[in-house]
Amino acid sequence: MSVDRPVRLYCFGHSAEGVFAFGDWAADVGPGVEPVPVLLPGCTQRRTEPRLTTRTGLLAEVLPLFTVPRPGPYALYGHGLGALAALTVVRALHEKGLPGPVFLGVGAWPPPLPPAELPDVRRATDTDLLHVLGGGRVVPPGSDEGIMLRAVLPVLRADLELAQDLREAAGRPWRAGPLTTPVLVVASEDDPPAAVDAADDWRRWTLGPVRSRAVPGRLLARGSGELPQLLGRACRVARRLLPESAPVG
């Protein structure tokens, strides 16, 4: 693998703020891999910009990273809601017939098969969302939990609206046929067996190989290099196995 063309590892967080978790990955991913946190509106330098709530908005924001100009070899990793965002990007590239990633990594998020156990976020009142976020119970407005939830409710609502729109879009017919992109499903060794075995559910979304790996502790625990090390190794292996201009999957 040429040192002049590292594999770029584009990282999508579980929310706009979730991108912070990838800030110190450069030392852990290893040689030949460059982590690239995807900074979306609503975070740090872009905090004053409206948060994304639709698939159309997400793709308008993100697709230029992979099309203008076309990047060299790259991989995507999405954590939480970021996994759904990354899958959305790969499918959009596929529909346009553009080169895709050497693999798609997903963590802490199930495939968009089952319906979300949430109301229609676009029509839900604050009370509806607080009921769901509070685990189906009434959260007293003046309680510490109630005050916290109400303070972050606009952010949570935007993320939930985006998740709902991406999930609905994922269920629509495949205009360009199924993906062939390899998928790496990552879970924590502390997760329940259903989460560790989630690779089986991801097989619906690609004809390519689907692999699962578990790492110790929390996936995005501060100071833990297990996840970036795993993804770095996967990037190097995928880069060796695939041609320079891998077709979109």
Coordinates of N, CA and C in Angstrom, one line a residue:
M1 N 0.8 -1.2 0.0 CA 0.0 0.0 0.0 C 0.9 1.2 0.0
S2 N 0.6 2.1 -0.9 CA 1.5 3.3 -1.0 C 1.3 4.2 0.2
V3 N 2.4 4.7 0.7 CA 2.3 5.6 1.8 C 1.7 7.0 1.4
D4 N 1.7 7.2 0.0 CA 1.2 8.5 -0.5 C -0.3 8.5 -0.6
R5 N -0.9 7.3 -0.4 CA -2.4 7.2 -0.6 C -2.9 6.4 0.6
P6 N -2.9 7.0 1.8 CA -3.5 6.3 2.9 C -5.0 6.1 2.8
V7 N -5.5 5.1 3.4 CA -6.9 4.9 3.5 C -7.5 5.9 4.4
R8 N -8.5 6.7 3.9 CA -9.2 7.6 4.8 C -10.3 6.9 5.4
L9 N -10.4 7.1 6.8 CA -11.4 6.4 7.5 C -12.4 7.6 8.0
Y10 N -13.5 7.7 7.2 CA -14.5 8.8 7.6 C -15.4 8.3 8.7
C11 N -15.4 9.1 9.8 CA -16.1 8.6 11.0 C -17.4 9.5 11.2
F12 N -18.5 8.8 11.4 CA -19.8 9.5 11.6 C -20.2 9.2 13.1
G13 N -20.5 10.2 13.9 CA -20.8 10.1 15.3 C -22.2 9.8 15.5
H14 N -22.5 9.4 16.8 CA -23.9 9.1 17.2 C -24.8 10.3 17.2
S15 N -24.2 11.5 17.2 CA -24.9 12.8 17.1 C -23.9 13.8 16.6
A16 N -24.3 15.0 16.4 CA -23.4 16.0 15.9 C -22.2 16.1 16.9
E17 N -22.5 16.1 18.2 CA -21.4 16.2 19.2 C -20.6 14.9 19.3
G18 N -21.1 13.8 18.8 CA -20.4 12.5 18.9 C -19.1 12.5 18.1
V19 N -18.9 13.5 17.2 CA -17.7 13.5 16.4 C -16.5 13.7 17.3
F20 N -16.6 14.3 18.5 CA -15.5 14.5 19.4 C -14.8 13.2 19.7
A21 N -15.5 12.1 19.8 CA -14.9 10.8 20.1 C -13.8 10.4 19.2
F22 N -13.8 10.9 18.0 CA -12.8 10.4 17.0 C -11.6 11.4 17.0
G23 N -11.5 12.4 17.8 CA -10.5 13.4 17.7 C -9.1 12.9 18.0
D24 N -8.9 11.8 18.8 CA -7.6 11.3 19.2 C -7.3 10.0 18.6
W25 N -8.0 9.6 17.5 CA -7.8 8.3 16.8 C -6.5 8.2 16.0
A26 N -5.9 9.3 15.6 CA -4.8 9.3 14.7 C -3.7 8.4 15.2
A27 N -3.4 8.4 16.5 CA -2.3 7.7 17.1 C -2.6 6.2 17.2
D28 N -3.9 5.8 17.1 CA -4.3 4.4 17.3 C -4.6 3.6 16.0
V29 N -5.0 4.3 15.0 CA -5.4 3.5 13.8 C -4.2 2.9 13.1
G30 N -3.0 3.4 13.3 CA -1.8 2.7 12.7 C -1.5 3.3 11.4
P31 N -0.4 2.8 10.8 CA 0.2 3.4 9.5 C -0.8 3.1 8.4
G32 N -0.7 4.1 7.4 CA -1.5 4.0 6.2 C -3.0 4.3 6.3
V33 N -3.4 4.8 7.5 CA -4.8 5.1 7.7 C -4.9 6.5 8.3
E34 N -5.9 7.3 7.7 CA -6.1 8.6 8.2 C -7.5 8.8 8.7
P35 N -7.8 8.9 10.0 CA -9.1 9.1 10.4 C -9.6 10.5 10.1
V36 N -10.9 10.6 9.6 CA -11.4 11.9 9.2 C -12.8 12.0 9.9
P37 N -12.9 12.7 11.0 CA -14.2 12.9 11.6 C -15.1 13.7 10.7
V38 N -16.3 13.3 10.5 CA -17.3 14.1 9.7 C -18.0 15.1 10.6
L39 N -17.7 16.3 10.4 CA -18.3 17.4 11.3 C -19.6 17.9 10.6
L40 N -20.7 17.6 11.3 CA -22.0 18.0 10.7 C -22.4 19.4 11.4
P41 N -23.4 20.1 10.8 CA -23.9 21.3 11.3 C -24.4 21.0 12.8
G42 N -24.2 22.0 13.6 CA -24.7 21.9 15.0 C -23.6 21.6 16.0
C43 N -22.4 21.4 15.6 CA -21.3 21.0 16.5 C -20.1 21.9 16.4
T44 N -19.4 22.2 17.5 CA -18.2 23.0 17.6 C -18.3 24.2 16.7
Q45 N -17.4 24.3 15.7 CA -17.3 25.5 14.8 C -18.6 25.7 14.1
R46 N -19.5 24.7 14.0 CA -20.7 24.8 13.2 C -21.9 24.9 14.2
R47 N -21.7 25.2 15.4 CA -22.8 25.1 16.4 C -23.9 26.0 16.1
T48 N -23.7 27.1 15.4 CA -24.8 28.0 15.1 C -25.6 27.6 13.9
E49 N -25.2 26.6 13.2 CA -26.0 26.2 12.0 C -27.1 25.2 12.4
P50 N -28.2 25.2 11.7 CA -29.3 24.3 12.0 C -28.8 22.8 11.9
R51 N -29.3 22.0 12.8 CA -28.9 20.6 12.7 C -29.7 19.9 11.6
L52 N -29.1 18.9 11.0 CA -29.7 18.1 9.9 C -30.8 17.3 10.4
T53 N -31.9 17.2 9.7 CA -33.1 16.4 10.1 C -33.6 15.5 9.0
T54 N -33.0 15.6 7.8 CA -33.5 14.9 6.7 C -32.4 14.2 5.9
R55 N -32.8 13.1 5.2 CA -31.8 12.4 4.3 C -31.3 13.4 3.2
T56 N -32.2 14.2 2.7 CA -31.8 15.1 1.6 C -30.7 16.1 2.1
G57 N -30.9 16.6 3.3 CA -30.0 17.5 3.9 C -28.6 16.9 4.2
L58 N -28.7 15.6 4.8 CA -27.5 14.9 5.1 C -26.6 14.7 3.8
L59 N -27.3 14.2 2.7 CA -26.5 13.9 1.5 C -26.0 15.2 0.9
A60 N -26.8 16.2 0.9 CA -26.2 17.5 0.3 C -25.0 17.9 1.1
E61 N -25.0 17.7 2.4 CA -23.8 18.1 3.2 C -22.6 17.2 3.0
V62 N -22.9 15.8 2.9 CA -21.8 14.9 3.0 C -21.3 14.4 1.7
L63 N -22.1 14.2 0.7 CA -21.7 13.5 -0.6 C -20.5 14.2 -1.2
P64 N -20.4 15.5 -1.2 CA -19.2 16.2 -1.8 C -17.9 15.6 -1.3
L65 N -17.8 15.1 -0.1 CA -16.6 14.5 0.5 C -16.1 13.4 -0.4
F66 N -17.1 12.7 -1.1 CA -16.7 11.5 -1.8 C -16.9 11.6 -3.3
T67 N -17.2 12.9 -3.7 CA -17.4 13.0 -5.2 C -16.6 14.2 -5.8
V68 N -16.3 15.2 -5.0 CA -15.6 16.4 -5.5 C -14.4 16.8 -4.7
P69 N -13.1 16.4 -5.1 CA -12.9 15.5 -6.2 C -13.0 14.1 -5.6
R70 N -13.0 13.1 -6.4 CA -13.1 11.7 -5.9 C -11.9 11.3 -5.0
P71 N -12.2 10.8 -3.9 CA -11.1 10.4 -3.0 C -10.4 9.2 -3.4
G72 N -9.2 8.9 -2.8 CA -8.6 7.7 -3.0 C -9.3 6.6 -2.2
P73 N -8.6 5.5 -1.8 CA -9.3 4.5 -1.1 C -9.8 5.0 0.3
Y74 N -11.0 4.6 0.7 CA -11.5 5.1 1.9 C -12.5 4.1 2.5
A75 N -12.7 4.2 3.8 CA -13.7 3.4 4.5 C -14.6 4.3 5.3
L76 N -15.8 3.8 5.7 CA -16.7 4.6 6.5 C -16.9 3.8 7.8
Y77 N -16.9 4.5 8.9 CA -17.4 4.0 10.2 C -18.5 4.8 10.8
G78 N -19.6 4.2 11.1 CA -20.7 5.0 11.8 C -21.0 4.4 13.1
H79 N -21.1 5.3 14.1 CA -21.4 4.9 15.5 C -22.8 5.4 15.9
G80 N -23.6 4.5 16.4 CA -25.0 4.9 16.8 C -25.7 5.3 15.5
L81 N -26.4 6.5 15.7 CA -27.1 7.1 14.5 C -26.1 7.3 13.3
G82 N -24.8 7.4 13.6 CA -23.8 7.6 12.5 C -23.8 6.3 11.6
A83 N -24.1 5.2 12.2 CA -24.1 4.0 11.4 C -25.2 4.0 10.3
L84 N -26.3 4.6 10.7 CA -27.4 4.7 9.7 C -27.1 5.8 8.7
A85 N -26.4 6.9 9.1 CA -26.0 7.9 8.2 C -24.9 7.4 7.2
A86 N -24.0 6.6 7.7 CA -23.0 6.0 6.8 C -23.6 5.1 5.8
L87 N -24.5 4.2 6.2 CA -25.2 3.3 5.3 C -26.0 4.1 4.2
T88 N -26.6 5.2 4.6 CA -27.3 6.1 3.7 C -26.4 6.7 2.7
V89 N -25.2 7.1 3.1 CA -24.2 7.6 2.1 C -23.7 6.5 1.1
V90 N -23.5 5.3 1.6 CA -23.0 4.2 0.7 C -24.1 3.9 -0.3
R91 N -25.4 3.9 0.1 CA -26.4 3.6 -0.8 C -26.6 4.7 -1.8
A92 N -26.4 5.9 -1.4 CA -26.5 7.1 -2.4 C -25.4 7.0 -3.4
L93 N -24.2 6.7 -3.0 CA -23.1 6.5 -3.9 C -23.4 5.4 -4.9
H94 N -23.9 4.3 -4.4 CA -24.3 3.1 -5.2 C -25.3 3.5 -6.3
E95 N -26.3 4.3 -5.9 CA -27.3 4.7 -6.8 C -26.8 5.6 -7.9
K96 N -25.7 6.4 -7.6 CA -25.1 7.2 -8.6 C -24.0 6.5 -9.4
G97 N -23.7 5.3 -9.0 CA -22.7 4.5 -9.8 C -21.3 5.0 -9.5
L98 N -21.1 5.6 -8.3 CA -19.8 6.1 -7.9 C -19.0 5.1 -7.1
P99 N -17.6 5.2 -7.1 CA -16.8 4.3 -6.3 C -17.2 4.4 -4.8
G100 N -17.3 3.3 -4.1 CA -17.7 3.3 -2.7 C -16.5 2.9 -1.8
P101 N -16.8 2.8 -0.6 CA -15.7 2.5 0.4 C -15.2 1.1 0.3
V102 N -14.0 0.9 0.8 CA -13.5 -0.5 0.9 C -14.2 -1.4 1.9
F103 N -14.8 -0.7 2.8 CA -15.8 -1.4 3.7 C -16.6 -0.4 4.5
L104 N -17.7 -0.8 5.0 CA -18.6 0.0 5.9 C -18.5 -0.6 7.3
G105 N -18.1 0.2 8.3 CA -18.1 -0.3 9.7 C -19.2 0.3 10.4
V106 N -19.9 -0.5 11.2 CA -21.0 0.0 12.0 C -20.9 -0.5 13.4
G107 N -21.3 0.4 14.4 CA -21.2 0.0 15.8 C -22.3 0.7 16.6
A108 N -22.8 0.0 17.6 CA -23.8 0.5 18.5 C -25.1 0.9 17.8
W109 N -25.5 0.2 16.7 CA -26.8 0.6 16.1 C -27.2 -0.7 15.3
P110 N -28.5 -1.1 15.5 CA -29.0 -2.2 14.7 C -29.3 -1.8 13.3
P111 N -29.4 -2.7 12.3 CA -29.7 -2.4 11.0 C -31.1 -1.8 11.0
P112 N -31.5 -1.0 10.0 CA -32.8 -0.3 10.0 C -33.9 -1.2 9.5
L113 N -34.0 -2.4 10.1 CA -35.1 -3.4 9.8 C -36.3 -3.2 10.6
P114 N -36.2 -3.3 12.0 CA -37.4 -3.2 12.8 C -37.9 -1.7 12.9
P115 N -39.2 -1.5 13.0 CA -39.6 -0.1 13.2 C -39.2 0.4 14.5
A116 N -38.9 1.7 14.6 CA -38.4 2.3 15.8 C -39.6 2.3 16.8
E117 N -39.3 2.1 18.1 CA -40.3 2.2 19.1 C -40.5 3.6 19.6
L118 N -40.8 4.5 18.6 CA -40.9 5.9 18.9 C -42.2 6.4 18.2
P119 N -42.7 7.5 18.6 CA -43.8 8.1 17.9 C -43.3 8.8 16.6
D120 N -44.2 9.3 15.8 CA -43.7 10.1 14.6 C -43.1 11.3 15.2
V121 N -41.8 11.5 15.1 CA -41.1 12.6 15.8 C -41.5 13.9 15.2
R122 N -41.8 13.9 13.9 CA -42.2 15.2 13.3 C -43.5 15.7 13.8
R123 N -44.3 14.9 14.4 CA -45.6 15.3 14.9 C -45.7 15.2 16.4
A124 N -44.8 14.6 17.0 CA -44.8 14.4 18.5 C -44.6 15.7 19.2
T125 N -45.4 15.8 20.3 CA -45.2 17.0 21.2 C -44.0 16.8 22.1
D126 N -43.6 17.8 22.8 CA -42.5 17.7 23.7 C -42.9 16.6 24.8
T127 N -44.1 16.7 25.2 CA -44.6 15.7 26.2 C -44.5 14.3 25.7
D128 N -44.8 14.0 24.5 CA -44.7 12.7 23.9 C -43.3 12.2 23.9
L129 N -42.3 13.1 23.5 CA -40.9 12.7 23.4 C -40.4 12.5 24.8
L130 N -40.7 13.3 25.8 CA -40.3 13.2 27.1 C -40.7 11.8 27.7
H131 N -42.0 11.4 27.3 CA -42.5 10.2 27.8 C -41.7 9.0 27.3
V132 N -41.3 9.1 26.0 CA -40.5 8.0 25.4 C -39.1 8.0 26.0
L133 N -38.5 9.2 26.0 CA -37.1 9.3 26.5 C -37.0 9.0 28.0
G134 N -38.1 9.1 28.7 CA -38.1 8.8 30.1 C -38.5 7.3 30.4
G135 N -38.4 6.5 29.3 CA -38.7 5.1 29.5 C -40.2 4.7 29.7
G136 N -41.1 5.6 29.1 CA -42.5 5.3 29.2 C -43.1 5.7 30.5
R137 N -42.4 6.5 31.2 CA -43.0 7.0 32.5 C -43.0 8.5 32.5
V138 N -43.8 9.1 33.4 CA -43.9 10.6 33.5 C -42.6 11.1 34.1
V139 N -42.0 12.1 33.5 CA -40.8 12.7 34.1 C -41.2 14.1 34.6
P140 N -41.2 14.2 35.9 CA -41.6 15.5 36.5 C -40.7 16.7 35.9
P141 N -41.4 17.7 35.4 CA -40.6 18.8 34.8 C -39.6 19.4 35.7
G142 N -39.9 19.5 37.0 CA -39.0 20.2 37.9 C -37.9 19.3 38.5
S143 N -37.9 18.0 38.1 CA -36.9 17.0 38.6 C -35.6 17.3 37.9
D144 N -34.5 16.7 38.5 CA -33.2 16.9 37.8 C -33.3 16.3 36.4
E145 N -33.9 15.1 36.3 CA -34.0 14.4 35.0 C -34.8 15.2 34.1
G146 N -36.0 15.7 34.6 CA -36.9 16.5 33.7 C -36.2 17.8 33.2
I147 N -35.5 18.5 34.0 CA -34.8 19.7 33.6 C -33.7 19.4 32.6
M148 N -33.0 18.3 32.8 CA -31.9 17.9 31.8 C -32.5 17.5 30.5
L149 N -33.6 16.7 30.5 CA -34.2 16.3 29.2 C -34.8 17.5 28.5
R150 N -35.4 18.4 29.2 CA -36.0 19.5 28.5 C -34.9 20.4 27.9
A151 N -33.7 20.5 28.6 CA -32.6 21.3 28.1 C -32.0 20.8 26.8
V152 N -32.0 19.5 26.7 CA -31.4 18.9 25.5 C -32.4 18.4 24.5
L153 N -33.7 18.7 24.8 CA -34.8 18.2 23.9 C -34.7 18.6 22.5
P154 N -34.4 19.9 22.2 CA -34.2 20.3 20.8 C -33.2 19.5 20.0
V155 N -32.1 19.2 20.7 CA -31.0 18.4 20.1 C -31.5 17.0 19.8
L156 N -32.1 16.4 20.9 CA -32.6 15.1 20.7 C -33.7 15.0 19.7
R157 N -34.5 16.0 19.6 CA -35.6 15.9 18.6 C -35.0 15.9 17.2
A158 N -34.0 16.8 16.9 CA -33.4 16.9 15.6 C -32.7 15.5 15.3
D159 N -32.0 14.9 16.2 CA -31.4 13.6 15.9 C -32.5 12.5 15.7
L160 N -33.6 12.6 16.4 CA -34.6 11.6 16.2 C -35.3 11.8 14.9
E161 N -35.5 13.0 14.5 CA -36.1 13.3 13.2 C -35.2 12.8 12.1
L162 N -33.9 13.0 12.2 CA -33.0 12.5 11.2 C -33.0 11.0 11.1
A163 N -33.0 10.3 12.3 CA -33.0 8.9 12.4 C -34.3 8.4 11.7
Q164 N -35.4 9.0 12.0 CA -36.7 8.5 11.4 C -36.7 8.7 9.9
D165 N -36.2 9.8 9.4 CA -36.1 10.0 7.9 C -35.2 9.0 7.2
L166 N -34.0 8.8 7.9 CA -33.1 7.8 7.3 C -33.6 6.4 7.3
R167 N -34.3 6.0 8.4 CA -34.9 4.7 8.5 C -36.0 4.5 7.5
E168 N -36.8 5.5 7.3 CA -37.9 5.4 6.3 C -37.3 5.2 4.9
A169 N -36.3 6.0 4.6 CA -35.7 6.0 3.3 C -35.0 4.6 3.0
A170 N -34.4 4.0 4.1 CA -33.7 2.7 4.0 C -34.7 1.6 3.6
G171 N -36.0 1.8 3.9 CA -37.0 0.8 3.6 C -37.5 0.9 2.3
R172 N -37.2 1.9 1.5 CA -37.7 2.0 0.1 C -37.0 1.1 -0.8
P173 N -37.6 0.8 -2.0 CA -37.0 -0.1 -2.9 C -35.6 0.3 -3.4
W174 N -34.8 -0.7 -3.7 CA -33.4 -0.5 -4.1 C -33.4 -0.2 -5.6
R175 N -33.2 1.0 -6.0 CA -33.3 1.3 -7.5 C -32.1 0.8 -8.2
A176 N -31.0 0.7 -7.6 CA -29.8 0.2 -8.3 C -29.3 -1.2 -7.9
G177 N -30.2 -1.9 -7.3 CA -29.8 -3.3 -6.8 C -29.1 -3.2 -5.5
P178 N -28.9 -4.4 -4.9 CA -28.3 -4.5 -3.6 C -26.8 -4.1 -3.6
L179 N -26.3 -3.6 -2.4 CA -24.9 -3.3 -2.3 C -24.1 -4.6 -2.3
T180 N -22.8 -4.4 -2.6 CA -21.8 -5.5 -2.5 C -20.7 -5.1 -1.5
T181 N -20.9 -4.0 -0.8 CA -19.9 -3.4 0.1 C -19.7 -4.4 1.3
P182 N -18.4 -4.7 1.6 CA -18.2 -5.5 2.9 C -18.6 -4.7 4.1
V183 N -19.2 -5.3 5.1 CA -19.6 -4.7 6.3 C -19.0 -5.3 7.5
L184 N -18.4 -4.4 8.4 CA -17.8 -4.9 9.6 C -18.7 -4.4 10.8
V185 N -19.3 -5.3 11.5 CA -20.2 -5.0 12.6 C -19.4 -5.1 13.9
V186 N -19.3 -4.0 14.6 CA -18.5 -4.0 15.9 C -19.4 -3.8 17.1
A187 N -19.1 -4.6 18.1 CA -19.8 -4.6 19.3 C -18.8 -4.6 20.5
S188 N -19.3 -4.3 21.7 CA -18.5 -4.4 22.9 C -18.7 -5.8 23.4
E189 N -17.6 -6.4 24.0 CA -17.7 -7.7 24.7 C -18.7 -7.6 25.8
D190 N -19.0 -6.4 26.3 CA -20.0 -6.3 27.4 C -21.4 -6.2 27.0
D191 N -21.6 -6.1 25.7 CA -23.0 -6.0 25.1 C -23.7 -7.4 25.2
P192 N -25.0 -7.4 25.3 CA -25.7 -8.7 25.3 C -25.5 -9.4 24.0
P193 N -25.7 -10.7 24.0 CA -25.4 -11.6 22.8 C -26.1 -11.1 21.6
A194 N -27.3 -10.5 21.7 CA -28.0 -10.1 20.5 C -27.3 -9.0 19.8
A195 N -26.6 -8.1 20.6 CA -25.8 -7.0 19.9 C -24.6 -7.6 19.3
V196 N -23.9 -8.5 19.9 CA -22.7 -9.1 19.4 C -23.0 -9.9 18.1
D197 N -24.2 -10.5 18.0 CA -24.6 -11.3 16.8 C -25.4 -10.5 15.8
A198 N -25.3 -9.1 15.9 CA -26.1 -8.3 15.0 C -25.6 -8.4 13.5
A199 N -24.5 -9.1 13.3 CA -24.0 -9.2 11.9 C -25.0 -9.9 11.0
D200 N -25.8 -10.9 11.6 CA -26.8 -11.6 10.8 C -27.8 -10.7 10.3
D201 N -28.2 -9.7 11.1 CA -29.3 -8.8 10.6 C -28.8 -7.8 9.5
W202 N -27.5 -7.5 9.6 CA -26.9 -6.6 8.6 C -26.8 -7.3 7.2
R203 N -26.9 -8.6 7.1 CA -26.7 -9.3 5.8 C -27.8 -8.9 4.8
R204 N -28.9 -8.4 5.3 CA -29.9 -8.0 4.3 C -29.5 -6.8 3.5
W205 N -28.5 -6.1 4.0 CA -28.2 -4.8 3.4 C -27.0 -4.9 2.4
T206 N -26.4 -6.0 2.2 CA -25.3 -6.1 1.3 C -25.2 -7.6 0.9
L207 N -24.7 -7.7 -0.4 CA -24.3 -9.1 -0.8 C -22.8 -9.4 -0.5
G208 N -22.1 -8.3 -0.1 CA -20.7 -8.5 0.3 C -20.6 -9.3 1.6
P209 N -19.3 -9.6 2.0 CA -19.1 -10.3 3.2 C -19.5 -9.4 4.4
V210 N -20.0 -10.0 5.5 CA -20.4 -9.3 6.7 C -19.6 -10.0 7.8
R211 N -18.8 -9.3 8.6 CA -18.1 -9.8 9.7 C -18.4 -9.1 11.0
S212 N -18.3 -9.8 12.1 CA -18.5 -9.2 13.4 C -17.3 -9.3 14.2
R213 N -17.0 -8.3 15.0 CA -15.9 -8.3 15.9 C -16.3 -7.7 17.2
A214 N -15.8 -8.2 18.4 CA -16.1 -7.6 19.7 C -14.8 -7.1 20.3
V215 N -14.9 -5.9 20.9 CA -13.7 -5.3 21.6 C -14.1 -5.1 23.0
P216 N -13.0 -5.1 23.9 CA -13.2 -5.0 25.3 C -13.8 -3.6 25.7
G217 N -14.6 -3.5 26.7 CA -15.1 -2.3 27.2 C -16.0 -1.5 26.3
R218 N -16.3 -0.3 26.6 CA -17.2 0.6 25.8 C -16.5 0.9 24.5
L219 N -17.2 0.9 23.4 CA -16.7 1.1 22.0 C -15.9 2.5 21.9
L220 N -16.5 3.5 22.5 CA -15.9 4.9 22.4 C -15.4 5.4 23.7
A221 N -15.0 4.5 24.6 CA -14.5 4.9 25.9 C -13.2 5.8 25.7
R222 N -13.2 6.9 26.4 CA -12.1 7.8 26.2 C -10.8 7.1 26.6
G223 N -9.7 7.2 25.8 CA -8.5 6.6 26.1 C -8.3 5.2 25.7
S224 N -9.4 4.5 25.2 CA -9.3 3.2 24.7 C -9.0 3.2 23.2
G225 N -8.0 2.4 22.9 CA -7.6 2.4 21.5 C -8.1 1.1 20.8
E226 N -8.9 0.3 21.4 CA -9.3 -1.0 20.8 C -10.0 -0.8 19.5
L227 N -11.0 0.1 19.5 CA -11.9 0.2 18.3 C -11.1 0.8 17.2
P228 N -10.3 2.0 17.3 CA -9.6 2.5 16.2 C -8.5 1.5 15.7
Q229 N -7.9 0.7 16.6 CA -6.9 -0.2 16.2 C -7.6 -1.3 15.3
L230 N -8.7 -1.8 15.7 CA -9.5 -2.7 14.9 C -9.8 -2.2 13.5
L231 N -10.3 -1.0 13.5 CA -10.7 -0.4 12.2 C -9.5 -0.1 11.4
G232 N -8.4 0.3 12.0 CA -7.1 0.5 11.2 C -6.6 -0.7 10.6
R233 N -6.7 -1.8 11.3 CA -6.3 -3.1 10.7 C -7.2 -3.5 9.6
A234 N -8.5 -3.3 9.8 CA -9.5 -3.6 8.7 C -9.2 -2.8 7.4
C235 N -8.8 -1.5 7.6 CA -8.5 -0.7 6.5 C -7.3 -1.2 5.7
R236 N -6.3 -1.6 6.4 CA -5.1 -2.1 5.7 C -5.3 -3.4 5.0
V237 N -6.1 -4.3 5.6 CA -6.4 -5.6 5.0 C -7.3 -5.3 3.7
A238 N -8.3 -4.5 3.9 CA -9.2 -4.2 2.8 C -8.5 -3.5 1.6
R239 N -7.6 -2.7 2.0 CA -6.8 -2.0 0.9 C -5.9 -2.9 0.1
R240 N -5.4 -3.9 0.8 CA -4.5 -4.9 0.1 C -5.4 -5.8 -0.8
L241 N -6.6 -6.1 -0.4 CA -7.4 -7.1 -1.1 C -8.2 -6.5 -2.3
L242 N -8.5 -5.2 -2.2 CA -9.3 -4.6 -3.2 C -8.5 -3.8 -4.2
P243 N -8.9 -3.7 -5.5 CA -8.2 -2.9 -6.5 C -8.2 -1.5 -6.1
E244 N -7.3 -0.7 -6.7 CA -7.2 0.7 -6.4 C -8.5 1.5 -6.6
S245 N -9.2 1.1 -7.7 CA -10.5 1.8 -8.0 C -11.6 0.8 -7.8
A246 N -11.8 0.5 -6.5 CA -12.9 -0.5 -6.1 C -14.2 0.0 -6.6
P247 N -15.0 -0.8 -7.3 CA -16.4 -0.3 -7.6 C -17.3 -0.1 -6.4
V248 N -18.2 0.7 -6.6 CA -19.2 0.9 -5.5 C -19.9 -0.4 -5.2
G249 N -20.2 -0.5 -3.9 CA -20.9 -1.7 -3.5 C -22.4 -1.5 -3.2

